[in-house]
Coordinates of C-alpha atoms in Angstrom, one line a residue:
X215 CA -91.0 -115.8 35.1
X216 CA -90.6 -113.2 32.5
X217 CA -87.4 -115.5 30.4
X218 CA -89.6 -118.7 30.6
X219 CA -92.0 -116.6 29.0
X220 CA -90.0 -115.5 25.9
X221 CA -89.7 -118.6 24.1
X222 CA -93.4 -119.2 24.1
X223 CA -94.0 -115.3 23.4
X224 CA -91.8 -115.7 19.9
X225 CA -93.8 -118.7 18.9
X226 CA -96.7 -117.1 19.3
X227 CA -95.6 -114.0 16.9
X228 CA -94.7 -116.6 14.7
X229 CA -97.7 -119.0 14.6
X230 CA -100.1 -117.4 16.7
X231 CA -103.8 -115.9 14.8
X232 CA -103.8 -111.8 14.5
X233 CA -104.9 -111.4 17.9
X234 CA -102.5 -113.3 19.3
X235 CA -99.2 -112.1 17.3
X236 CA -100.1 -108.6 18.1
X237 CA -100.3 -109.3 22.0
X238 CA -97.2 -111.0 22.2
X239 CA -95.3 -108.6 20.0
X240 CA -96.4 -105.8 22.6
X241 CA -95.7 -108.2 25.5
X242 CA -91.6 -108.6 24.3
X243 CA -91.6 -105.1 23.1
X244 CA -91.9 -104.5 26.9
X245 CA -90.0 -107.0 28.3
X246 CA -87.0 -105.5 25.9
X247 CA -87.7 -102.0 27.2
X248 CA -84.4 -101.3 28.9
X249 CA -83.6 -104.9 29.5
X250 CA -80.4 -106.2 27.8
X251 CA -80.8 -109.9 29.5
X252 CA -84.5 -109.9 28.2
X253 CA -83.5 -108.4 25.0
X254 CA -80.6 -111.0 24.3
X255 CA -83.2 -114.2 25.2
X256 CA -85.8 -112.5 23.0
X257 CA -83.1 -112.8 20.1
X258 CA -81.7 -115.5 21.2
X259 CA -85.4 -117.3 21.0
X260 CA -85.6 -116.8 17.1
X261 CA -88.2 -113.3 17.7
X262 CA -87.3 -111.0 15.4
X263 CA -87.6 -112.8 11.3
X264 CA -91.1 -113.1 13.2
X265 CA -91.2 -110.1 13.8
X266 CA -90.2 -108.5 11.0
X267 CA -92.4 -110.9 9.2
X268 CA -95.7 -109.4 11.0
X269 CA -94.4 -105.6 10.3
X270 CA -94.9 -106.9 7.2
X271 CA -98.1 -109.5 7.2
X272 CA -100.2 -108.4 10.3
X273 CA -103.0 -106.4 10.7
X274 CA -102.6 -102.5 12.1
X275 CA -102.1 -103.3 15.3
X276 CA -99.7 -106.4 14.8
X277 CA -97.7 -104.2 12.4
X278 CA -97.9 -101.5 15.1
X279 CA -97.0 -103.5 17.7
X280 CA -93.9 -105.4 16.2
X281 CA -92.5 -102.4 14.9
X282 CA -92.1 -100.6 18.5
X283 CA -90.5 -104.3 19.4
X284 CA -88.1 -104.3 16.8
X285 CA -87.3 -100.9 17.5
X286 CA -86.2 -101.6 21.4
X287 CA -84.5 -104.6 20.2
X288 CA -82.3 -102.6 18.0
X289 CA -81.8 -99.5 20.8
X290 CA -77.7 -99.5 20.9
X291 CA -77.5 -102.9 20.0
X292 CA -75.4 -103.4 16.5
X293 CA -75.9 -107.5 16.7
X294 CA -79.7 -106.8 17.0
X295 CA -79.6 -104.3 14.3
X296 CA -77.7 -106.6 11.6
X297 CA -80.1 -109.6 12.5
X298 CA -83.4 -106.9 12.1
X299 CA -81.6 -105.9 8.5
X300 CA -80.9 -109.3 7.6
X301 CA -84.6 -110.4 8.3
X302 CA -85.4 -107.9 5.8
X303 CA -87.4 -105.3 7.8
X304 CA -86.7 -102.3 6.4
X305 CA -89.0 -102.9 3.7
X306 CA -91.7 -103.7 5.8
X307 CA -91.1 -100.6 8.1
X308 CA -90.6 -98.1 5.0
X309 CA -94.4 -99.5 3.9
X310 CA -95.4 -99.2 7.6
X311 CA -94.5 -95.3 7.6
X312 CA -96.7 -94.5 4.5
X313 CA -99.1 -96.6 5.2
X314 CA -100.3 -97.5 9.1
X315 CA -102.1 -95.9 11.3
X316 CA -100.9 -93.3 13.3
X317 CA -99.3 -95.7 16.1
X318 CA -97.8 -97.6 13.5
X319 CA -96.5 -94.8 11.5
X320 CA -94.7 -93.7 14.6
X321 CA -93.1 -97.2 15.8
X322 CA -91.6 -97.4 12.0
X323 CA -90.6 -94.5 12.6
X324 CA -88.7 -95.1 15.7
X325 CA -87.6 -98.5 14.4
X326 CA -85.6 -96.7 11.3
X327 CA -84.2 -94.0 12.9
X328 CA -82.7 -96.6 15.5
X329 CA -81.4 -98.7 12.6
X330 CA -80.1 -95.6 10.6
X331 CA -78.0 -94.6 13.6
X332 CA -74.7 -94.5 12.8
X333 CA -74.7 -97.2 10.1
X334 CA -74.1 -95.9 6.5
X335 CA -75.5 -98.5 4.7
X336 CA -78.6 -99.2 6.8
X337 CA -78.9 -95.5 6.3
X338 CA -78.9 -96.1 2.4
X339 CA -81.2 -99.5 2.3
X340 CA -84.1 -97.1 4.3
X341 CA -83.8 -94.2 1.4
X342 CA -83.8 -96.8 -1.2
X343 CA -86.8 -98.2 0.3
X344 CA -88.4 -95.3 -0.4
X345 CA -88.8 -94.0 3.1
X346 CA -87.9 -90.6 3.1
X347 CA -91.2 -89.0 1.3
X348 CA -93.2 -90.8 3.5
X349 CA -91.0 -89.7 6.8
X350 CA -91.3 -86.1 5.4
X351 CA -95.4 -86.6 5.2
X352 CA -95.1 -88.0 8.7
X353 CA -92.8 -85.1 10.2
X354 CA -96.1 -82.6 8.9
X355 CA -99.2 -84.5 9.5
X356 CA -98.4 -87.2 12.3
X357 CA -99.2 -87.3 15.9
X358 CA -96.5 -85.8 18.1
X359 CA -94.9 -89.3 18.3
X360 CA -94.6 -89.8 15.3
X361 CA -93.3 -86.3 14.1
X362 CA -90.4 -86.4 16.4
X363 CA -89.8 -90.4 15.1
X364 CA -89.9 -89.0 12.1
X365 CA -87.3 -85.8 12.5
X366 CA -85.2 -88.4 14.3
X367 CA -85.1 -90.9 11.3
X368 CA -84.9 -87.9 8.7
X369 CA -81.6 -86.5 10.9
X370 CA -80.4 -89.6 10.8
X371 CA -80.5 -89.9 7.0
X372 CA -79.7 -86.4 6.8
X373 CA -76.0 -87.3 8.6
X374 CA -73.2 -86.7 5.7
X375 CA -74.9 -87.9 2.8
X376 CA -75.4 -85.1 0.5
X377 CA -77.9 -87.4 -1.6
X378 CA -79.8 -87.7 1.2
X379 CA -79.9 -84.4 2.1
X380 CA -81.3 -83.5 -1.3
X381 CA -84.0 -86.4 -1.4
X382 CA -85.2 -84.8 2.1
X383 CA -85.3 -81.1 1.1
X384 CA -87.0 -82.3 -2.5
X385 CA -89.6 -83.8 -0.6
X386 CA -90.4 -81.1 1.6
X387 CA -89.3 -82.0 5.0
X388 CA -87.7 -78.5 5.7
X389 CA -91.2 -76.2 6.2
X390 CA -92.8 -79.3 8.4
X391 CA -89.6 -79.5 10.5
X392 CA -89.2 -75.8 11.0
X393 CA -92.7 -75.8 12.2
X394 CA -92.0 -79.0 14.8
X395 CA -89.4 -76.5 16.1
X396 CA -91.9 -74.2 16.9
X397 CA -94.6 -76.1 18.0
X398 CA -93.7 -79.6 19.0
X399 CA -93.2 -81.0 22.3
X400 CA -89.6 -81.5 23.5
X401 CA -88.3 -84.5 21.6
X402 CA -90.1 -83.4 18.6
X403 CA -88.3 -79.7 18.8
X404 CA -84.8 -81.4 19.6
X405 CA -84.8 -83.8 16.9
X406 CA -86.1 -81.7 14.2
X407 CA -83.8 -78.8 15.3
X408 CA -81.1 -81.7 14.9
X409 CA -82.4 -82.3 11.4
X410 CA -82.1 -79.0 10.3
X411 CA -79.0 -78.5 11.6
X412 CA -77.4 -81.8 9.5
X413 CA -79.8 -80.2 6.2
X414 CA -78.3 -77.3 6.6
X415 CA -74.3 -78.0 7.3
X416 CA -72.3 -77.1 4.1
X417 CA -75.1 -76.0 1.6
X418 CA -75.8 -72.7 1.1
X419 CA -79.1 -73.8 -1.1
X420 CA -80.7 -75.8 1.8
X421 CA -79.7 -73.1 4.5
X422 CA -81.6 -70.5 2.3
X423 CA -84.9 -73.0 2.4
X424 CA -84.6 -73.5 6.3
X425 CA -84.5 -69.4 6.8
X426 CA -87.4 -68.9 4.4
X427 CA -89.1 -71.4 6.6
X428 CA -88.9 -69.3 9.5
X429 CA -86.8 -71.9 11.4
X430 CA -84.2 -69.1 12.9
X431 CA -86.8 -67.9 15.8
X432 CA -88.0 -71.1 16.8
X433 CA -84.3 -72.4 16.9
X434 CA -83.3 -68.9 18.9
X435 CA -86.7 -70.0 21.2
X436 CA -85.6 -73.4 21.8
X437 CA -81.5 -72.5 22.9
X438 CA -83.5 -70.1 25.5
X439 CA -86.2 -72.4 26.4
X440 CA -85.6 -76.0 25.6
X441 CA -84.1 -79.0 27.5
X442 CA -80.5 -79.8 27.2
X443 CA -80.9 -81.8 23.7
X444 CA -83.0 -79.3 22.7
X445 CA -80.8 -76.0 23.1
X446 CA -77.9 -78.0 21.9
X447 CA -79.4 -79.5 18.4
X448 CA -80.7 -75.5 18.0
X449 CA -77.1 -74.4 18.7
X450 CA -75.5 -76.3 16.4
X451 CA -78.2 -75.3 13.6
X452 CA -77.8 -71.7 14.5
X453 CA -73.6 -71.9 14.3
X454 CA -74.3 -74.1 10.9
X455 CA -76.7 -71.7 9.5
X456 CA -74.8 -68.5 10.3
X457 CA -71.4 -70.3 8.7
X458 CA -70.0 -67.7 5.8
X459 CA -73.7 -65.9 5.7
X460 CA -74.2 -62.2 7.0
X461 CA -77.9 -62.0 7.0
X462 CA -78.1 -64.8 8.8
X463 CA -76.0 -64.4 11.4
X464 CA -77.5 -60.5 11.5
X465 CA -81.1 -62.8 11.8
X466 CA -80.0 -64.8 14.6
X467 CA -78.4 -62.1 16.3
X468 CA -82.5 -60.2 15.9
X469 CA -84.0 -63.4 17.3
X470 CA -82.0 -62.8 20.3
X471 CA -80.2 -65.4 20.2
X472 CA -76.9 -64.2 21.6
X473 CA -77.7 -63.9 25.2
X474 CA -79.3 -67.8 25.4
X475 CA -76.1 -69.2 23.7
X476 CA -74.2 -67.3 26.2
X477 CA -75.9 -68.4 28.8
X478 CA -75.2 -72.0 27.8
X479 CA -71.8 -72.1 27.2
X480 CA -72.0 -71.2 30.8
X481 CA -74.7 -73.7 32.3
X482 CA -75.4 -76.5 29.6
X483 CA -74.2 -79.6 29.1
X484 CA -70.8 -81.0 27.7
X485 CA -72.4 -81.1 23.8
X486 CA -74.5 -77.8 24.3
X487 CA -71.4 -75.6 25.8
X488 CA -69.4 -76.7 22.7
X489 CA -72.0 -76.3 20.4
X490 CA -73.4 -72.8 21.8
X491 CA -69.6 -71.9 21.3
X492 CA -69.2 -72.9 17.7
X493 CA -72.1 -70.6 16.9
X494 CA -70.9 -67.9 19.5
X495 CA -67.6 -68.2 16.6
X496 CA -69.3 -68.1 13.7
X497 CA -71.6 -65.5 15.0
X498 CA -68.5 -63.0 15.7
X499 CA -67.0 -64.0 13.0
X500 CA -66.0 -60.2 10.9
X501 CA -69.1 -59.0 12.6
X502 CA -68.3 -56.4 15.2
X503 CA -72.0 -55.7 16.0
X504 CA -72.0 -59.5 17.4
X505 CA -68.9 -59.1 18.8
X506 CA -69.6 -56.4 20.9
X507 CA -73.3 -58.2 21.5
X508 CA -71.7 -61.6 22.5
X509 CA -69.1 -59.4 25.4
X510 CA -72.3 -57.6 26.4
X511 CA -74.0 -60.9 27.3
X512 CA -71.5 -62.0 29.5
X513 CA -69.9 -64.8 27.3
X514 CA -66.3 -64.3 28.0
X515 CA -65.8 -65.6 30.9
X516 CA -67.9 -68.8 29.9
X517 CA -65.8 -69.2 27.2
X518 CA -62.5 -68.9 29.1
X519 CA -64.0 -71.5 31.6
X520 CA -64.7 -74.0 28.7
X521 CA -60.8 -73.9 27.5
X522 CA -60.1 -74.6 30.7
X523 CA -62.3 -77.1 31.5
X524 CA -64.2 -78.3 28.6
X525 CA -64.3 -81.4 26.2
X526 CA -61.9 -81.4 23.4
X527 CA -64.6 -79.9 20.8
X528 CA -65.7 -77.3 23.4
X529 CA -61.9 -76.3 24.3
X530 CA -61.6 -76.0 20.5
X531 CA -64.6 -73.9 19.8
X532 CA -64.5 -71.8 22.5
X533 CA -60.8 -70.8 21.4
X534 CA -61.9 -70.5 18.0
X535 CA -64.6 -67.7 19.9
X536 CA -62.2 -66.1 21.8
X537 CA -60.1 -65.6 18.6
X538 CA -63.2 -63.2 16.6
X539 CA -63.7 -62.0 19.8
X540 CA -60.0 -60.4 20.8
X541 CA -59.4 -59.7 16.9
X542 CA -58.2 -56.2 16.6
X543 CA -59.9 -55.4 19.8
X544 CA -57.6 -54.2 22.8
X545 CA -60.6 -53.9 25.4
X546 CA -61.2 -57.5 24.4
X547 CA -58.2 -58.8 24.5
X548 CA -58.2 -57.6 28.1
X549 CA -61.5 -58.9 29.0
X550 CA -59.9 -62.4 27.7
X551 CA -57.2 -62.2 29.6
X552 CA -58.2 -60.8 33.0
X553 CA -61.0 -63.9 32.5
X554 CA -58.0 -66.1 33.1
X555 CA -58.0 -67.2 29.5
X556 CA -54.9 -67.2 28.5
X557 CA -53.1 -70.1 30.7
X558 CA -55.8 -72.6 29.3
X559 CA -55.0 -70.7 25.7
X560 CA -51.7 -72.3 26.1
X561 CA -51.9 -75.4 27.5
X562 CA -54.8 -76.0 24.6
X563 CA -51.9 -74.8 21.9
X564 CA -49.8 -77.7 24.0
X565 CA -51.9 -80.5 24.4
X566 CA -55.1 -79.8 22.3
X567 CA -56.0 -81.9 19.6
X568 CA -55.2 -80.6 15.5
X569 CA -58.6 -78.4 16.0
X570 CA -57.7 -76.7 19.2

């Protein structure tokens, strides 16, 4: 019933009155919800240049509505994505950030950072399109929806552009997303923690704004008390943020940070064990007050278990840990080896990739 609706359902986003394009935008938005046969007969039936055309010609809720479809259409889908591009919505959706309503601010939102994921020059059509200020306005004064839309696109845009980055920090994301940290629910807190921690990799200038933002306790709160995305986007910020700086690795060591990110290299996830590692690394990195915190909480034999049996970036970084940690240390070096380390040690120096 549902695919002999879908041809209809396009037509009627394309030639329908207001009423009507906005119900049947909503109506394939959910048919496409996790659906990849719906989803392909949805493109297949000519939906989304009407689509993108409402985004840009329909009333709040039409806008609204077309924007959450486009964005499910485009979920993992790199076909879907090209044809939303080449339809020319990213204009549309930039507009629809600054200026909708709340619901539509959000589904923009979610629609860019979908199509800014992992696509470099989708990534620089949305900042030329002028969406970052309004994403940053978005990420401080939207609903939670739309805030963690928001953080999502702006870490997105954030990823390895250096322009980017300086575009977002100029137009005050970092002080909004520090505060989502703190206070937003638990995709809001993961994505902007995974904001900060792309703003933050490699420049000194942008780490200093994200401290003076009071970011560092929220991101030690949310490696203790968020869910797995969470505690591993707050990891990585932490390690990225403590890279070649003593205050602020003596800051995150304060905000008690040590014992969570011990505590998940030992129980989180594949990408929070590695990342919880890295900073555990940089974190004992000429810092023997660390150090001896990071034994104290337990980590070594967390760390030994993840050479053993971890991905290739958490073999890497938990070597790189156990390194700082055994450096000129003899009761260390015998914690590390009486953990069982040093057979995975050496079957990492064998097999491991050029990192490990």
């Amino acid at each position: 019933a549902a695919a002999g609706a879908i041809g209809p359902l396009a037509a009627l986003v394309r030639d329908g009155d207001a009423l009507g394009k906005a119900n049947a935008a909503v109506v394939l938005s959910n048919l496409s919800t996790g659906n990849a046969a719906n989803t392909a007969a949805i493109v297949a039936a000519g939906a989304i240049g009407p689509l993108a055309a409402l985004v840009r010609d329909g009333d709040a809720q039409g806008k609204a509505n077309a924007a959450v479809a486009l964005a499910n259409l485009s979920i993992g889908n790199a076909a879907n994505t090209a044809a939303i591009v080449a339809a020319g919505a990213i204009g549309p959706l930039a507009a629809l950030v600054r200026d909708g309503d709340a619901q539509g601010k959000a589904n923009a939102a979610f629609a860019l950072a979908n199509l800014s994921t992992g696509n470099a020059a989708n990534t620089a059509a949305i900042a030329a399109a002028g969406a970052i200020g309004p994403l940053a306005v978005l990420v401080r004064d939207g609903d939670a929806q739309g805030k963690a839309d928001a953080a999502h696109a702006l870490a997105n845009l954030s990823s390895g552009d250096a322009a980017h980055k300086a575009v977002i920090v100029a137009a005050g994301a970092i002080v909004p997303l520090a505060a989502l940290v703190r206070d937003g629910d638990a995709q809001g807190k993961a994505d902007a923690a995974h904001a900060l921690a792309n703003l933050s990799s490699g420049d000194a200038a942008h780490k200093a704004v994200i401290v003076a933002a009071g970011a560092i306790v929220p991101l030690a709160a949310l490696v203790r008390d968020g869910d797995a995305l969470g505690k591993a986007n707050a990891a990585v910020a932490l390690a990225n943020l403590s890279t070649g700086n003593a205050a602020n690795k003596a800051a995150i060591a304060a905000a008690g940070a040590i014992g969570p990110l011990a505590a998940l290299v030992r129980d989180g996830d594949a990408q929070g064990k590695a990342n919880a590692a890295f900073a555990l690394a940089n974190l004992s990195t000429g810092n023997a007050a660390n150090t001896a915190a990071i034994v104290a909480a337990g980590a070594i034999g967390p760390l030994a278990a993840l050479v053993r049996d971890g991905d290739a970036q958490g073999k890497a970084d938990a070597a790189h840990a156990l390194a700082n940690l055994s450096s000129g240390n003899a009761a260390n070096t015998a914690a590390i080896a009486a953990a069982g380390a040093i057979g995975p040690l050496a079957a990492l120096v064998r097999d491991g990739d050029a990192r490990g």
